[in-house]
Short mmCIF file of C-alpha atoms in Angstrom, two decimals:
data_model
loop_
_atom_site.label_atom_id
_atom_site.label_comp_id
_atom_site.label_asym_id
_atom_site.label_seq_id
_atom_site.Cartn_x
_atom_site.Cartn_y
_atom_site.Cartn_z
CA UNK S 1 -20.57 23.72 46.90
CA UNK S 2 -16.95 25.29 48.13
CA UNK S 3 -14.79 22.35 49.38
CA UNK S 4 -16.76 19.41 47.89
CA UNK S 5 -14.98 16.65 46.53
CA UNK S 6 -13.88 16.38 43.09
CA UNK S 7 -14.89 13.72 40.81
CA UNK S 8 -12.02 12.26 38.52
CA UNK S 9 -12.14 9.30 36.68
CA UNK S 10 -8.66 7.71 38.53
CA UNK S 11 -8.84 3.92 38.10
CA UNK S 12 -9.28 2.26 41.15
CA UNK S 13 -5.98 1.13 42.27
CA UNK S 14 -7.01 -1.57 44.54
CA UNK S 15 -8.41 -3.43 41.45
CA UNK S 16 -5.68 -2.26 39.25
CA UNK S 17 -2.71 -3.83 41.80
CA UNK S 18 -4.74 -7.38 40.70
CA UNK S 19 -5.50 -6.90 37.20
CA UNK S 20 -3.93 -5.47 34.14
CA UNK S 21 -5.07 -4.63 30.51
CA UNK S 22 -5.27 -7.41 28.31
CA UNK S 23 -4.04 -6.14 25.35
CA UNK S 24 0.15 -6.78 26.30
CA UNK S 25 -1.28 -10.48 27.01
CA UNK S 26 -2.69 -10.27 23.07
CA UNK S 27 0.24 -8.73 21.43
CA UNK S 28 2.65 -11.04 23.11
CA UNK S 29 0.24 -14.26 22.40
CA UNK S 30 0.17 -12.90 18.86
CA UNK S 31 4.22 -12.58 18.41
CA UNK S 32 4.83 -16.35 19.60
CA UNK S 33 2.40 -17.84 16.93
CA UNK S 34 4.14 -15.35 14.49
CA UNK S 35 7.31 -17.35 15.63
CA UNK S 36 6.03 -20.77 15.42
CA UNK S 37 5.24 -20.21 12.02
CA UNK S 38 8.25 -18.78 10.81
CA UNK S 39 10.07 -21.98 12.06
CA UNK S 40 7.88 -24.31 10.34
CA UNK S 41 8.24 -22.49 7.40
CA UNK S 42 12.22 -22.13 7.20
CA UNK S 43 12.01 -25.97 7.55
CA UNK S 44 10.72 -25.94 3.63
CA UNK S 45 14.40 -25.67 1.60
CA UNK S 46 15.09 -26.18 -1.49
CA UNK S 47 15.93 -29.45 -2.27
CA UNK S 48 19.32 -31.18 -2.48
CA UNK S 49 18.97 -31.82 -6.75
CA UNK S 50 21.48 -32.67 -9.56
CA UNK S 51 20.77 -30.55 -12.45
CA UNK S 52 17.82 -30.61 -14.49
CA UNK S 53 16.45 -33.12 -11.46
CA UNK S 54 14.80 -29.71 -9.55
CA UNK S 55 11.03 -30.82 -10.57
CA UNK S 56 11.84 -34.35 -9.26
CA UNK S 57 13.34 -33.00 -6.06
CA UNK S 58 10.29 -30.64 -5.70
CA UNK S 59 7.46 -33.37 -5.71
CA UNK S 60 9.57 -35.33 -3.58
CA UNK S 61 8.76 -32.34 -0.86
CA UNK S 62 5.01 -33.59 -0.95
CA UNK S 63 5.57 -35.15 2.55
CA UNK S 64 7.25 -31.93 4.41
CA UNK S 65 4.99 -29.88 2.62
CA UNK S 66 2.04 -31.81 3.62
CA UNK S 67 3.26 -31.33 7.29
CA UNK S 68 4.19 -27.57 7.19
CA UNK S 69 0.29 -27.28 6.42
CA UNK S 70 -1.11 -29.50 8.45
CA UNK S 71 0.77 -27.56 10.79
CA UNK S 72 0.01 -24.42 10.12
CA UNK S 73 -3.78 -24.77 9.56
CA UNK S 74 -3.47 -26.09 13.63
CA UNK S 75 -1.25 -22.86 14.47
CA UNK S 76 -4.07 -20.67 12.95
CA UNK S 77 -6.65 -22.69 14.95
CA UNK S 78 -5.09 -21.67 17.66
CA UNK S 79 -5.21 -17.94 16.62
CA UNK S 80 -8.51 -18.34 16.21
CA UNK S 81 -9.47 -19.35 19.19
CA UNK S 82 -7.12 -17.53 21.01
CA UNK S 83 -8.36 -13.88 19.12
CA UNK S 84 -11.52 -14.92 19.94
CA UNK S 85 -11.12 -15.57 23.33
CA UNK S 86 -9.28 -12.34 24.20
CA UNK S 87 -12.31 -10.32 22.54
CA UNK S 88 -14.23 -10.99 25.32
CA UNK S 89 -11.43 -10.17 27.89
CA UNK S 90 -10.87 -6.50 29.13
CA UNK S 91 -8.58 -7.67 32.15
CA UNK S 92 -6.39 -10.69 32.97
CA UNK S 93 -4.59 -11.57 36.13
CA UNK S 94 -2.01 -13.89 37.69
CA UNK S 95 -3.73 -17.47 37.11
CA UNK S 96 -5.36 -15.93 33.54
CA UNK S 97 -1.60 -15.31 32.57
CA UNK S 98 -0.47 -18.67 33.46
CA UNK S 99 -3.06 -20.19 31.96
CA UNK S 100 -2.37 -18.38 28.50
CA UNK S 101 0.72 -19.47 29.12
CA UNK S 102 -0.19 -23.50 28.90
CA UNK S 103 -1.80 -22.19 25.28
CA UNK S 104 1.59 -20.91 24.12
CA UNK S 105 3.75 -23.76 25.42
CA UNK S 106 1.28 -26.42 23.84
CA UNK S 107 2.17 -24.00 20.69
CA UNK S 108 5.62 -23.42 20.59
CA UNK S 109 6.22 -27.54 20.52
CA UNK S 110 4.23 -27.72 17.45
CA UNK S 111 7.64 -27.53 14.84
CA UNK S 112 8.81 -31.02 17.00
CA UNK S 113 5.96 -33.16 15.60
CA UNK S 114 5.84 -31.49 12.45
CA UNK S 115 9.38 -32.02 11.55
CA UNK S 116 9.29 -35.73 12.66
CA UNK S 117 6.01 -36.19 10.63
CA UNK S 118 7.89 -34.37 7.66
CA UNK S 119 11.02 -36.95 8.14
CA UNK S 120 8.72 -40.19 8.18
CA UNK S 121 6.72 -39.20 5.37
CA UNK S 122 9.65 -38.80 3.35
CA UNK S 123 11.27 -42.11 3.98
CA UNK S 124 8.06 -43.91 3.60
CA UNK S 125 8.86 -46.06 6.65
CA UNK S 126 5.73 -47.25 8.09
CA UNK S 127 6.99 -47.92 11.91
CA UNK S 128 8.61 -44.08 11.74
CA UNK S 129 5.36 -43.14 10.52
CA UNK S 130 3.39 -44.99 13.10
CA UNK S 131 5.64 -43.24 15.72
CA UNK S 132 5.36 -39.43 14.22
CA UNK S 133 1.07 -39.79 13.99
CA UNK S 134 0.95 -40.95 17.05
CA UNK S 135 2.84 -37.94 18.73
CA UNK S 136 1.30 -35.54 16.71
CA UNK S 137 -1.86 -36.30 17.78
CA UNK S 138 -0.75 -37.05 21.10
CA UNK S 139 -0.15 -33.28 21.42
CA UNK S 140 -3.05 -31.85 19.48
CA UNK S 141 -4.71 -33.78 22.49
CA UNK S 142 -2.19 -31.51 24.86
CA UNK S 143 -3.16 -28.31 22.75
CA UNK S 144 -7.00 -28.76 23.19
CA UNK S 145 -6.52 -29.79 27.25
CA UNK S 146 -4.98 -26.17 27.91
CA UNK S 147 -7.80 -24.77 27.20
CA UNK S 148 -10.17 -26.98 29.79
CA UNK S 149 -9.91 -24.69 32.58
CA UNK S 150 -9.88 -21.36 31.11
CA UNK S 151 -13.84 -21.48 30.25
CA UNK S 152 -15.01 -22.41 33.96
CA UNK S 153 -11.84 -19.74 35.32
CA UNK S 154 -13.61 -16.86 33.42
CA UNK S 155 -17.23 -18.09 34.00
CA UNK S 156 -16.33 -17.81 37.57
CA UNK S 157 -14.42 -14.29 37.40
CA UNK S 158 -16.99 -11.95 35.22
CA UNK S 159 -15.04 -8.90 36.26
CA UNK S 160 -11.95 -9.82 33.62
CA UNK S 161 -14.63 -9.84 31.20
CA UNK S 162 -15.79 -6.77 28.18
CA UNK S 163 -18.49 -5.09 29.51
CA UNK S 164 -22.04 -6.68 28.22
CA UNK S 165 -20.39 -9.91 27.68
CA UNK S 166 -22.04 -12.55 29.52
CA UNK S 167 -20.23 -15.01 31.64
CA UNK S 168 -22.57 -17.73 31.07
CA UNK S 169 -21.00 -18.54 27.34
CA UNK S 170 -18.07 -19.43 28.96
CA UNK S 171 -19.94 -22.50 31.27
CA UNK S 172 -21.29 -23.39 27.74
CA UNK S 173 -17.54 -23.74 26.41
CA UNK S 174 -16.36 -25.51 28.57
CA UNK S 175 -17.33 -28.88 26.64
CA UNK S 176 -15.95 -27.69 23.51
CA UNK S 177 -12.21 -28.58 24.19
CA UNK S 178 -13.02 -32.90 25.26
CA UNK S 179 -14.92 -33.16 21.63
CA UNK S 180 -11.07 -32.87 19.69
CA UNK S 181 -9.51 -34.67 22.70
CA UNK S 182 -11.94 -37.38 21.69
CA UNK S 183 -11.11 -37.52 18.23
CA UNK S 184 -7.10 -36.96 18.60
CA UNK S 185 -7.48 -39.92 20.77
CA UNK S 186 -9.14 -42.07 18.78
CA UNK S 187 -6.85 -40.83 15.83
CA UNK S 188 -3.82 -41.89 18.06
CA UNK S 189 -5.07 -45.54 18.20
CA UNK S 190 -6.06 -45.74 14.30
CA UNK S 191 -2.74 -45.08 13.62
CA UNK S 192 -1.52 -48.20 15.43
CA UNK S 193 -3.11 -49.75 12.41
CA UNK S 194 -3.17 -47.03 9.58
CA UNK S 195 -1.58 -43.99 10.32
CA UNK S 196 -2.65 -42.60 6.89
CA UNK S 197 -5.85 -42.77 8.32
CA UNK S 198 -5.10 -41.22 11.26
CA UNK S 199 -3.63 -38.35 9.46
CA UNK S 200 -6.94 -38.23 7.62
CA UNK S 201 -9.02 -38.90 11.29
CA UNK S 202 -6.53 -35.79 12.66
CA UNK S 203 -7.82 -32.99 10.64
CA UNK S 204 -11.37 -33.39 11.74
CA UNK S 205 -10.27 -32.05 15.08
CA UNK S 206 -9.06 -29.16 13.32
CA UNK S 207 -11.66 -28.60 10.65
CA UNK S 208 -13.80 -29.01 13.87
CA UNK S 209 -12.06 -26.22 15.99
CA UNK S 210 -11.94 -24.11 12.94
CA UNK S 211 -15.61 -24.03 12.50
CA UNK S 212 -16.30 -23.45 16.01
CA UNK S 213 -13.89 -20.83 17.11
#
Protein backbone atom coordinates (compact mmCIF):
# COMPACT_ATOMS: atom_id res chain seq x y z
CA UNK A 1 0.00 0.00 0.00
CA UNK A 2 0.92 3.92 -0.93
CA UNK A 3 3.24 5.24 1.86
CA UNK A 4 4.26 1.93 3.49
CA UNK A 5 7.62 1.50 4.58
CA UNK A 6 10.32 0.21 2.55
CA UNK A 7 12.26 -2.77 3.36
CA UNK A 8 16.15 -2.50 2.74
CA UNK A 9 18.60 -4.66 3.93
CA UNK A 10 20.77 -1.56 5.87
CA UNK A 11 22.86 -3.23 8.58
CA UNK A 12 21.82 -2.33 11.81
CA UNK A 13 24.01 0.37 12.95
CA UNK A 14 23.54 0.03 16.58
CA UNK A 15 25.23 -3.45 16.32
CA UNK A 16 27.60 -2.33 13.71
CA UNK A 17 29.04 0.82 16.12
CA UNK A 18 30.14 -2.52 18.48
CA UNK A 19 31.24 -4.96 16.05
CA UNK A 20 33.16 -5.12 12.87
CA UNK A 21 33.90 -7.80 10.13
CA UNK A 22 36.39 -10.18 10.98
CA UNK A 23 38.12 -10.57 8.03
CA UNK A 24 40.73 -7.14 8.58
CA UNK A 25 41.35 -9.04 12.08
CA UNK A 26 42.39 -12.31 9.68
CA UNK A 27 44.40 -10.59 7.10
CA UNK A 28 46.33 -8.62 9.63
CA UNK A 29 46.79 -11.90 12.02
CA UNK A 30 47.91 -13.57 8.80
CA UNK A 31 50.68 -10.74 7.76
CA UNK A 32 52.43 -10.87 11.35
CA UNK A 33 53.01 -14.73 11.20
CA UNK A 34 54.16 -14.03 7.53
CA UNK A 35 56.71 -11.71 9.39
CA UNK A 36 57.77 -13.93 12.09
CA UNK A 37 58.76 -16.31 9.67
CA UNK A 38 60.65 -14.32 7.44
CA UNK A 39 62.88 -13.34 10.47
CA UNK A 40 63.56 -16.74 11.52
CA UNK A 41 64.40 -17.58 8.25
CA UNK A 42 66.97 -14.65 7.35
CA UNK A 43 68.66 -15.90 10.58
CA UNK A 44 69.87 -19.14 8.32
CA UNK A 45 73.26 -17.52 6.40
CA UNK A 46 75.62 -19.00 4.82
CA UNK A 47 78.31 -19.95 6.79
CA UNK A 48 81.59 -18.16 7.58
CA UNK A 49 83.96 -21.13 5.51
CA UNK A 50 87.57 -21.22 4.14
CA UNK A 51 87.51 -22.71 0.80
CA UNK A 52 86.68 -26.10 -0.02
CA UNK A 53 85.47 -26.19 3.97
CA UNK A 54 81.57 -25.13 2.68
CA UNK A 55 80.18 -28.87 3.40
CA UNK A 56 81.89 -28.71 6.86
CA UNK A 57 80.47 -25.27 7.57
CA UNK A 58 77.01 -26.51 6.34
CA UNK A 59 76.57 -29.52 8.82
CA UNK A 60 77.87 -27.39 11.39
CA UNK A 61 74.31 -25.39 10.82
CA UNK A 62 72.52 -28.61 12.21
CA UNK A 63 71.86 -26.68 15.50
CA UNK A 64 70.29 -23.27 13.91
CA UNK A 65 68.66 -25.29 11.50
CA UNK A 66 67.18 -27.52 14.00
CA UNK A 67 65.79 -24.32 15.71
CA UNK A 68 64.49 -22.42 12.60
CA UNK A 69 62.15 -25.64 12.40
CA UNK A 70 61.30 -26.23 15.55
CA UNK A 71 60.29 -22.82 15.23
CA UNK A 72 58.50 -22.71 12.46
CA UNK A 73 56.46 -25.94 12.87
CA UNK A 74 55.20 -23.79 16.36
CA UNK A 75 54.53 -20.56 14.06
CA UNK A 76 52.32 -22.79 11.78
CA UNK A 77 50.59 -24.20 14.91
CA UNK A 78 49.66 -21.12 15.58
CA UNK A 79 48.17 -20.54 12.04
CA UNK A 80 46.41 -23.36 12.52
CA UNK A 81 44.72 -22.66 15.26
CA UNK A 82 44.35 -19.25 14.65
CA UNK A 83 42.62 -20.02 10.81
CA UNK A 84 40.63 -22.23 12.52
CA UNK A 85 39.43 -20.16 15.05
CA UNK A 86 38.50 -17.21 12.82
CA UNK A 87 36.31 -19.73 10.61
CA UNK A 88 33.90 -19.73 13.09
CA UNK A 89 33.97 -15.89 13.67
CA UNK A 90 31.76 -13.52 11.49
CA UNK A 91 32.29 -10.45 13.95
CA UNK A 92 34.88 -9.39 16.54
CA UNK A 93 34.87 -6.51 18.94
CA UNK A 94 36.97 -4.49 21.37
CA UNK A 95 38.01 -7.30 24.03
CA UNK A 96 38.02 -10.07 20.85
CA UNK A 97 40.71 -7.66 19.29
CA UNK A 98 42.75 -7.45 22.32
CA UNK A 99 42.63 -10.74 22.92
CA UNK A 100 43.97 -11.65 19.30
CA UNK A 101 46.27 -9.38 20.14
CA UNK A 102 47.90 -11.55 23.27
CA UNK A 103 48.07 -14.41 20.24
CA UNK A 104 50.27 -12.16 18.09
CA UNK A 105 52.51 -10.77 20.84
CA UNK A 106 53.10 -14.42 22.26
CA UNK A 107 54.09 -14.79 18.33
CA UNK A 108 56.14 -12.11 17.38
CA UNK A 109 58.74 -13.10 20.48
CA UNK A 110 59.14 -16.43 19.00
CA UNK A 111 62.69 -15.39 16.81
CA UNK A 112 64.16 -14.44 20.71
CA UNK A 113 64.13 -18.09 21.89
CA UNK A 114 64.85 -19.45 18.67
CA UNK A 115 67.96 -17.55 18.08
CA UNK A 116 69.25 -18.22 21.67
CA UNK A 117 68.39 -21.99 21.20
CA UNK A 118 70.26 -21.72 17.72
CA UNK A 119 73.45 -20.01 19.64
CA UNK A 120 73.60 -22.78 22.49
CA UNK A 121 73.25 -25.56 20.25
CA UNK A 122 76.05 -24.45 18.33
CA UNK A 123 78.53 -24.01 21.09
CA UNK A 124 77.54 -27.21 22.67
CA UNK A 125 77.59 -25.57 26.11
CA UNK A 126 75.36 -27.43 28.32
CA UNK A 127 74.52 -24.50 31.02
CA UNK A 128 73.67 -22.10 27.72
CA UNK A 129 71.67 -24.88 26.65
CA UNK A 130 69.96 -25.45 29.92
CA UNK A 131 69.14 -21.67 29.87
CA UNK A 132 67.75 -21.46 26.01
CA UNK A 133 65.21 -24.87 26.70
CA UNK A 134 64.12 -23.57 29.49
CA UNK A 135 62.90 -20.17 27.93
CA UNK A 136 61.69 -21.67 25.02
CA UNK A 137 59.42 -23.63 26.66
CA UNK A 138 58.79 -21.12 29.14
CA UNK A 139 57.03 -19.22 26.32
CA UNK A 140 55.39 -22.01 24.38
CA UNK A 141 53.70 -22.12 27.94
CA UNK A 142 52.92 -18.10 27.30
CA UNK A 143 51.72 -18.97 23.63
CA UNK A 144 49.17 -21.69 24.74
CA UNK A 145 47.87 -19.32 27.97
CA UNK A 146 46.64 -16.56 25.35
CA UNK A 147 44.41 -18.58 24.18
CA UNK A 148 42.61 -19.56 27.79
CA UNK A 149 40.11 -16.95 27.68
CA UNK A 150 39.16 -16.66 24.18
CA UNK A 151 37.05 -20.13 24.25
CA UNK A 152 34.78 -19.13 27.39
CA UNK A 153 34.77 -15.10 25.73
CA UNK A 154 33.08 -16.53 22.55
CA UNK A 155 31.02 -19.28 24.32
CA UNK A 156 29.57 -16.42 26.17
CA UNK A 157 29.09 -13.93 23.07
CA UNK A 158 27.31 -16.30 20.25
CA UNK A 159 26.45 -13.22 18.25
CA UNK A 160 30.39 -12.80 16.96
CA UNK A 161 29.91 -16.20 15.84
CA UNK A 162 29.14 -17.78 11.74
CA UNK A 163 25.75 -18.42 11.59
CA UNK A 164 24.91 -22.33 12.49
CA UNK A 165 27.99 -22.53 14.46
CA UNK A 166 27.29 -23.56 17.86
CA UNK A 167 28.67 -21.83 20.86
CA UNK A 168 28.83 -24.80 22.92
CA UNK A 169 32.29 -26.10 21.07
CA UNK A 170 33.85 -23.30 22.39
CA UNK A 171 32.99 -24.37 26.44
CA UNK A 172 34.43 -27.72 25.14
CA UNK A 173 37.82 -25.86 24.12
CA UNK A 174 38.38 -24.33 26.68
CA UNK A 175 40.53 -27.32 28.26
CA UNK A 176 42.49 -27.73 25.23
CA UNK A 177 45.08 -24.88 25.87
CA UNK A 178 46.24 -26.32 30.00
CA UNK A 179 47.04 -29.93 28.23
CA UNK A 180 50.48 -28.13 26.32
CA UNK A 181 50.86 -25.84 29.37
CA UNK A 182 51.21 -29.13 31.17
CA UNK A 183 53.67 -30.59 29.06
CA UNK A 184 55.85 -27.23 28.35
CA UNK A 185 55.99 -27.25 32.03
CA UNK A 186 57.08 -30.37 32.70
CA UNK A 187 59.51 -29.99 29.64
CA UNK A 188 60.90 -26.81 31.45
CA UNK A 189 61.91 -28.89 34.54
CA UNK A 190 63.43 -31.97 32.43
CA UNK A 191 65.66 -29.69 31.08
CA UNK A 192 67.14 -28.80 34.47
CA UNK A 193 68.50 -32.27 34.04
CA UNK A 194 68.54 -33.04 30.19
CA UNK A 195 67.61 -30.40 28.07
CA UNK A 196 67.99 -32.73 25.02
CA UNK A 197 65.19 -34.30 26.43
CA UNK A 198 63.32 -31.50 26.92
CA UNK A 199 63.74 -30.50 23.40
CA UNK A 200 62.45 -33.98 22.60
CA UNK A 201 59.47 -33.59 25.63
CA UNK A 202 58.77 -29.90 23.72
CA UNK A 203 57.52 -31.08 20.47
CA UNK A 204 54.79 -33.18 21.90
CA UNK A 205 53.03 -29.96 22.76
CA UNK A 206 53.25 -29.12 19.27
CA UNK A 207 52.65 -32.41 17.53
CA UNK A 208 49.73 -32.24 20.09
CA UNK A 209 48.30 -28.77 18.99
CA UNK A 210 48.89 -29.75 15.46
CA UNK A 211 46.65 -32.68 15.60
CA UNK A 212 44.02 -30.94 17.38
CA UNK A 213 43.66 -27.64 15.70
Amino acid sequence: PTGSPMKTDAPDRTTSVRLTESTRVEAFSDAVMAIVITILVLELRVPEHEPGRLLTALLNMWGPVLAFLISFLRVSVIWLNHHGLFVRIRRVDRTLLWLNLGILLACTIIPLPTALLADALRSGDMGDLRVAAILNAAIAALQSAVWIPIFPYLRDHPELLEQGTDAAVFHAERIRPWIPIGIDVAAALVALVSPVAMIVLWTLSLIFLAATS
